Amino acid sequence: MRVLFTTWSSGGHLAPMVPLARAFVAAGHQVRVAVPSGCASAVAHAGLMSVPVGTLPRASGAAAAAPRPHGHWPADWPSRPESLGPEQRGMLRALGDKQVRIAEAMAQGLVAFARCWQPGLVVHDASTYAGTVAAAALGVPAVGQMWGSAALLRLDRQDLHGPPLPGYARLMRRYGVEPAREPDLWLDPCPPSLALPSAARRMAVRFIPYEHAGTPQRGGGPGWGVAAAPPRVCAAWDDADGPPEAVRDALRQAGARRAPGPPHRLPAGCRAVLHQGGGAAVVAAAASGVPQLVVAPRPEQQLNGARLALVGAGLLLPPDAPAVRVSAALSGLLEQPSYASAARELRAEVRSMAGPEEAVTWLTSPAQAPRAP
C-alpha cells in the first residue's frame, strides 16, 4: 500500500507520526511525507522521504502570536463549548481560521501530488486539515494523528461541534468534497483515563519515543532536566524564553536542571517532572511513570494538567503561581506516595495500548481498516 503522511509543522506535530510511518515502511509499504518546504529537513532527519507541498503563510508557525486566553476556562470546555464566553470562543475561532489558512496554502500541492501518486491511505496530524481534503478528493480513507492532548479539538468547526468554518467549507467544495467530511479514524496516544469523552472514532496507540541521529530540531519536543548528580526533579519548557522566574526559583531549590534532549530520556533517579502541559510532554512522562507538575499558560495545557490531577498522577498550577507554591507542589509530588502510585498505574495503561506495528496491521486489514465513503 502507498501511505501519504502530511503535517504542517516539523516540531511536535511530526514527531508522533514518525513511529507509525516507520512501522509502515518496515511492513513493506511505501511512505511519503508531504510537508511545506521549511519542514523537509526534519522529515529527512527522521529517515523518511519528504514531498514539498507549498509554503506556509507568514506568521503561521508555532511561534506565531495566538490570541491570549480570556477568563476562566471550565475543566471540560472542549465538551461544553457553550460554557465559554464570547472572547474565549473568539480565540478558538481565530486559531481555527489560522489552521484553515495553512490548509489553503498546502491543499493545491498536496492534492496534486496525491492524485499523481495515488495513495491508498492518508495520515495527517490533527491540525493539518489539508490531509482530510486530499483524502476526500481521492476517495480514500483519512486517519488523523493526535499528539497526546486530552481532547480532540475540532478547531475546523464552529464552536468545536458545529458546521465547518466557512473558509474550510469553501476549501472542501473547491475540490468537489462534501464540507461535512471528517477523518475516518483518529489515532490517539493519550492514555484513555486522561482523555475526555468524544463521539469521534479513536484508536488508542501507545506513545513511542521518536529518535534520530541528527541534531534535535527546535520545537521538536521538550528538553528534560539533567544534572551532574541524579536530580529528583526534571524540567521541560517549550517556550524559548524559558519558565517564569518563580518557576526557575522553585526548580533551583529542588536541584533540577534543564537541557535540550529527547523528552523520553529521564535520568535515573528522576521522581517528578515539571512542564507546561503540552500533549507530547504529558504522554512522555506518563510512559516513564513519574508524577507531573503542570504550570500551564494555555487552555489546552491547563486541560491536560487538570486531567492528570483528576487521576492523581500530577498537579496543575497557573503560570503566575509564586515560587513558594511551585515548591510546595513539587514537595507534595515527591513526598506523597499516592502520586507515584497513580503515575505507575498510568505507565501500565500506556504499556497496554497498541503499538505502531499493531496499528499498521489494523489499518491495512480489509476487515478492519477505515473506509472512505
GROMACS .gro file of C-alpha atoms in nm, residues 53-219:
model
  167
   53VAL     CA    1   0.373   2.097  -0.090
   54GLY     CA    2   0.389   2.473  -0.083
   55THR     CA    3   0.500   2.735   0.165
   56LEU     CA    4   0.329   2.829   0.487
   57PRO     CA    5   0.165   3.170   0.507
   58ARG     CA    6   0.361   3.426   0.706
   59ALA     CA    7   0.322   3.423   1.085
   60SER     CA    8   0.171   3.075   1.088
   61GLY     CA    9   0.438   2.879   1.274
   62ALA     CA   10   0.434   2.765   1.633
   63ALA     CA   11   0.582   3.095   1.740
   64ALA     CA   12   0.304   3.295   1.576
   65ALA     CA   13   0.120   3.504   1.828
   66ALA     CA   14  -0.205   3.335   1.926
   67PRO     CA   15  -0.483   3.527   2.096
   68ARG     CA   16  -0.434   3.534   2.471
   69PRO     CA   17  -0.672   3.323   2.681
   70HIS     CA   18  -0.960   3.516   2.835
   71GLY     CA   19  -1.123   3.448   3.172
   72HIS     CA   20  -1.179   3.116   3.342
   73TRP     CA   21  -1.194   2.810   3.118
   74PRO     CA   22  -1.414   2.528   3.259
   75ALA     CA   23  -1.238   2.197   3.314
   76ASP     CA   24  -1.444   2.026   3.043
   77TRP     CA   25  -1.472   2.315   2.798
   78PRO     CA   26  -1.398   2.105   2.483
   79SER     CA   27  -1.709   1.900   2.561
   80ARG     CA   28  -1.916   2.205   2.655
   81PRO     CA   29  -1.811   2.496   2.432
   82GLU     CA   30  -2.142   2.665   2.516
   83SER     CA   31  -1.996   2.730   2.861
   84LEU     CA   32  -1.734   2.965   2.713
   85GLY     CA   33  -1.772   3.339   2.683
   86PRO     CA   34  -1.766   3.536   2.355
   87GLU     CA   35  -1.396   3.628   2.387
   88GLN     CA   36  -1.299   3.267   2.454
   89ARG     CA   37  -1.498   3.144   2.157
   90GLY     CA   38  -1.342   3.420   1.952
   91MET     CA   39  -0.997   3.291   2.046
   92LEU     CA   40  -1.087   2.941   1.929
   93ARG     CA   41  -1.229   3.083   1.606
   94ALA     CA   42  -0.906   3.277   1.543
   95LEU     CA   43  -0.699   2.962   1.594
   96GLY     CA   44  -0.927   2.767   1.362
   97ASP     CA   45  -0.906   3.034   1.093
   98LYS     CA   46  -0.527   3.020   1.118
   99GLN     CA   47  -0.530   2.644   1.057
  100VAL     CA   48  -0.765   2.689   0.761
  101ARG     CA   49  -0.519   2.938   0.606
  102ILE     CA   50  -0.245   2.678   0.644
  103ALA     CA   51  -0.468   2.416   0.481
  104GLU     CA   52  -0.536   2.654   0.192
  105ALA     CA   53  -0.162   2.704   0.141
  106MET     CA   54  -0.097   2.327   0.132
  107ALA     CA   55  -0.404   2.192  -0.044
  108GLN     CA   56  -0.314   2.256  -0.408
  109GLY     CA   57   0.027   2.091  -0.390
  110LEU     CA   58  -0.096   1.812  -0.163
  111VAL     CA   59  -0.395   1.720  -0.378
  112ALA     CA   60  -0.186   1.740  -0.696
  113PHE     CA   61   0.076   1.502  -0.558
  114ALA     CA   62  -0.187   1.269  -0.414
  115ARG     CA   63  -0.365   1.245  -0.749
  116CYS     CA   64  -0.034   1.162  -0.916
  117TRP     CA   65   0.095   0.915  -0.655
  118GLN     CA   66  -0.244   0.756  -0.575
  119PRO     CA   67  -0.203   0.659  -0.206
  120GLY     CA   68  -0.449   0.416  -0.053
  121LEU     CA   69  -0.445   0.595   0.282
  122VAL     CA   70  -0.374   0.950   0.404
  123VAL     CA   71  -0.247   1.007   0.760
  124HIS     CA   72  -0.240   1.366   0.880
  125ASP     CA   73  -0.177   1.534   1.210
  126ALA     CA   74  -0.482   1.660   1.395
  127SER     CA   75  -0.446   2.019   1.274
  128THR     CA   76  -0.346   1.957   0.913
  129TYR     CA   77  -0.690   1.988   0.758
  130ALA     CA   78  -0.550   1.968   0.406
  131GLY     CA   79  -0.497   1.597   0.470
  132THR     CA   80  -0.870   1.538   0.500
  133VAL     CA   81  -0.924   1.743   0.184
  134ALA     CA   82  -0.673   1.535  -0.014
  135ALA     CA   83  -0.811   1.201   0.109
  136ALA     CA   84  -1.165   1.307   0.026
  137ALA     CA   85  -1.063   1.433  -0.319
  138LEU     CA   86  -0.917   1.088  -0.393
  139GLY     CA   87  -1.192   0.890  -0.221
  140VAL     CA   88  -0.952   0.715   0.019
  141PRO     CA   89  -0.962   0.692   0.399
  142ALA     CA   90  -0.819   0.972   0.612
  143VAL     CA   91  -0.663   0.898   0.951
  144GLY     CA   92  -0.592   1.180   1.195
  145GLN     CA   93  -0.286   1.153   1.420
  146MET     CA   94  -0.322   1.319   1.760
  147TRP     CA   95  -0.025   1.414   1.978
  148GLY     CA   96  -0.133   1.335   2.333
  149SER     CA   97  -0.382   1.606   2.425
  150ALA     CA   98  -0.672   1.512   2.649
  151ALA     CA   99  -0.930   1.638   2.399
  152LEU     CA  100  -0.980   1.621   2.026
  153LEU     CA  101  -1.013   1.993   1.948
  154ARG     CA  102  -1.210   2.038   1.628
  155LEU     CA  103  -1.099   2.392   1.557
  156ASP     CA  104  -1.214   2.345   1.198
  157ARG     CA  105  -1.571   2.352   1.333
  158GLN     CA  106  -1.775   2.648   1.450
  159ASP     CA  107  -1.783   2.631   1.833
  160LEU     CA  108  -1.595   2.297   1.810
  161HIS     CA  109  -1.907   2.089   1.737
  162GLY     CA  110  -2.092   2.296   1.478
  163PRO     CA  111  -2.068   2.310   1.099
  164PRO     CA  112  -1.729   2.360   0.930
  165LEU     CA  113  -1.576   2.706   0.938
  166PRO     CA  114  -1.677   2.899   0.625
  167GLY     CA  115  -1.322   2.907   0.487
  168TYR     CA  116  -1.281   2.532   0.538
  169ALA     CA  117  -1.617   2.461   0.373
  170ARG     CA  118  -1.510   2.669   0.071
  171LEU     CA  119  -1.182   2.477   0.051
  172MET     CA  120  -1.363   2.144   0.057
  173ARG     CA  121  -1.604   2.250  -0.217
  174ARG     CA  122  -1.313   2.371  -0.430
  175TYR     CA  123  -1.205   2.008  -0.460
  176GLY     CA  124  -1.557   1.869  -0.500
  177VAL     CA  125  -1.574   1.745  -0.143
  178GLU     CA  126  -1.867   1.750   0.095
  179PRO     CA  127  -1.774   2.003   0.369
  180ALA     CA  128  -1.901   1.774   0.645
  181ARG     CA  129  -1.636   1.512   0.556
  182GLU     CA  130  -1.427   1.413   0.860
  183PRO     CA  131  -1.134   1.178   0.921
  184ASP     CA  132  -1.245   0.815   0.929
  185LEU     CA  133  -1.034   0.739   1.237
  186TRP     CA  134  -0.818   0.918   1.494
  187LEU     CA  135  -0.500   0.762   1.636
  188ASP     CA  136  -0.465   0.882   1.994
  189PRO     CA  137  -0.153   0.839   2.214
  190CYS     CA  138  -0.330   0.994   2.514
  191PRO     CA  139  -0.392   0.728   2.782
  192PRO     CA  140  -0.769   0.661   2.785
  193SER     CA  141  -0.804   0.755   3.152
  194LEU     CA  142  -0.680   1.108   3.069
  195ALA     CA  143  -0.887   1.155   2.754
  196LEU     CA  144  -1.216   1.344   2.755
  197PRO     CA  145  -1.508   1.151   2.604
  198SER     CA  146  -1.563   1.209   2.234
  199ALA     CA  147  -1.801   1.081   1.969
  200ALA     CA  148  -1.510   1.058   1.724
  201ARG     CA  149  -1.382   0.715   1.629
  202ARG     CA  150  -1.049   0.679   1.807
  203MET     CA  151  -0.786   0.408   1.837
  204ALA     CA  152  -0.552   0.428   2.136
  205VAL     CA  153  -0.195   0.385   2.009
  206ARG     CA  154   0.095   0.372   2.254
  207PHE     CA  155   0.342   0.659   2.277
  208ILE     CA  156   0.672   0.558   2.116
  209PRO     CA  157   0.979   0.778   2.158
  210TYR     CA  158   1.095   0.943   1.838
  211GLU     CA  159   1.471   0.909   1.795
  212HIS     CA  160   1.702   1.008   1.513
  213ALA     CA  161   2.072   1.052   1.471
  214GLY     CA  162   2.056   1.418   1.379
  215THR     CA  163   2.054   1.724   1.597
  216PRO     CA  164   1.720   1.773   1.773
  217GLN     CA  165   1.502   2.024   1.591
  218ARG     CA  166   1.398   2.340   1.768
  219GLY     CA  167   1.043   2.297   1.886
   0.00000   0.00000   0.00000
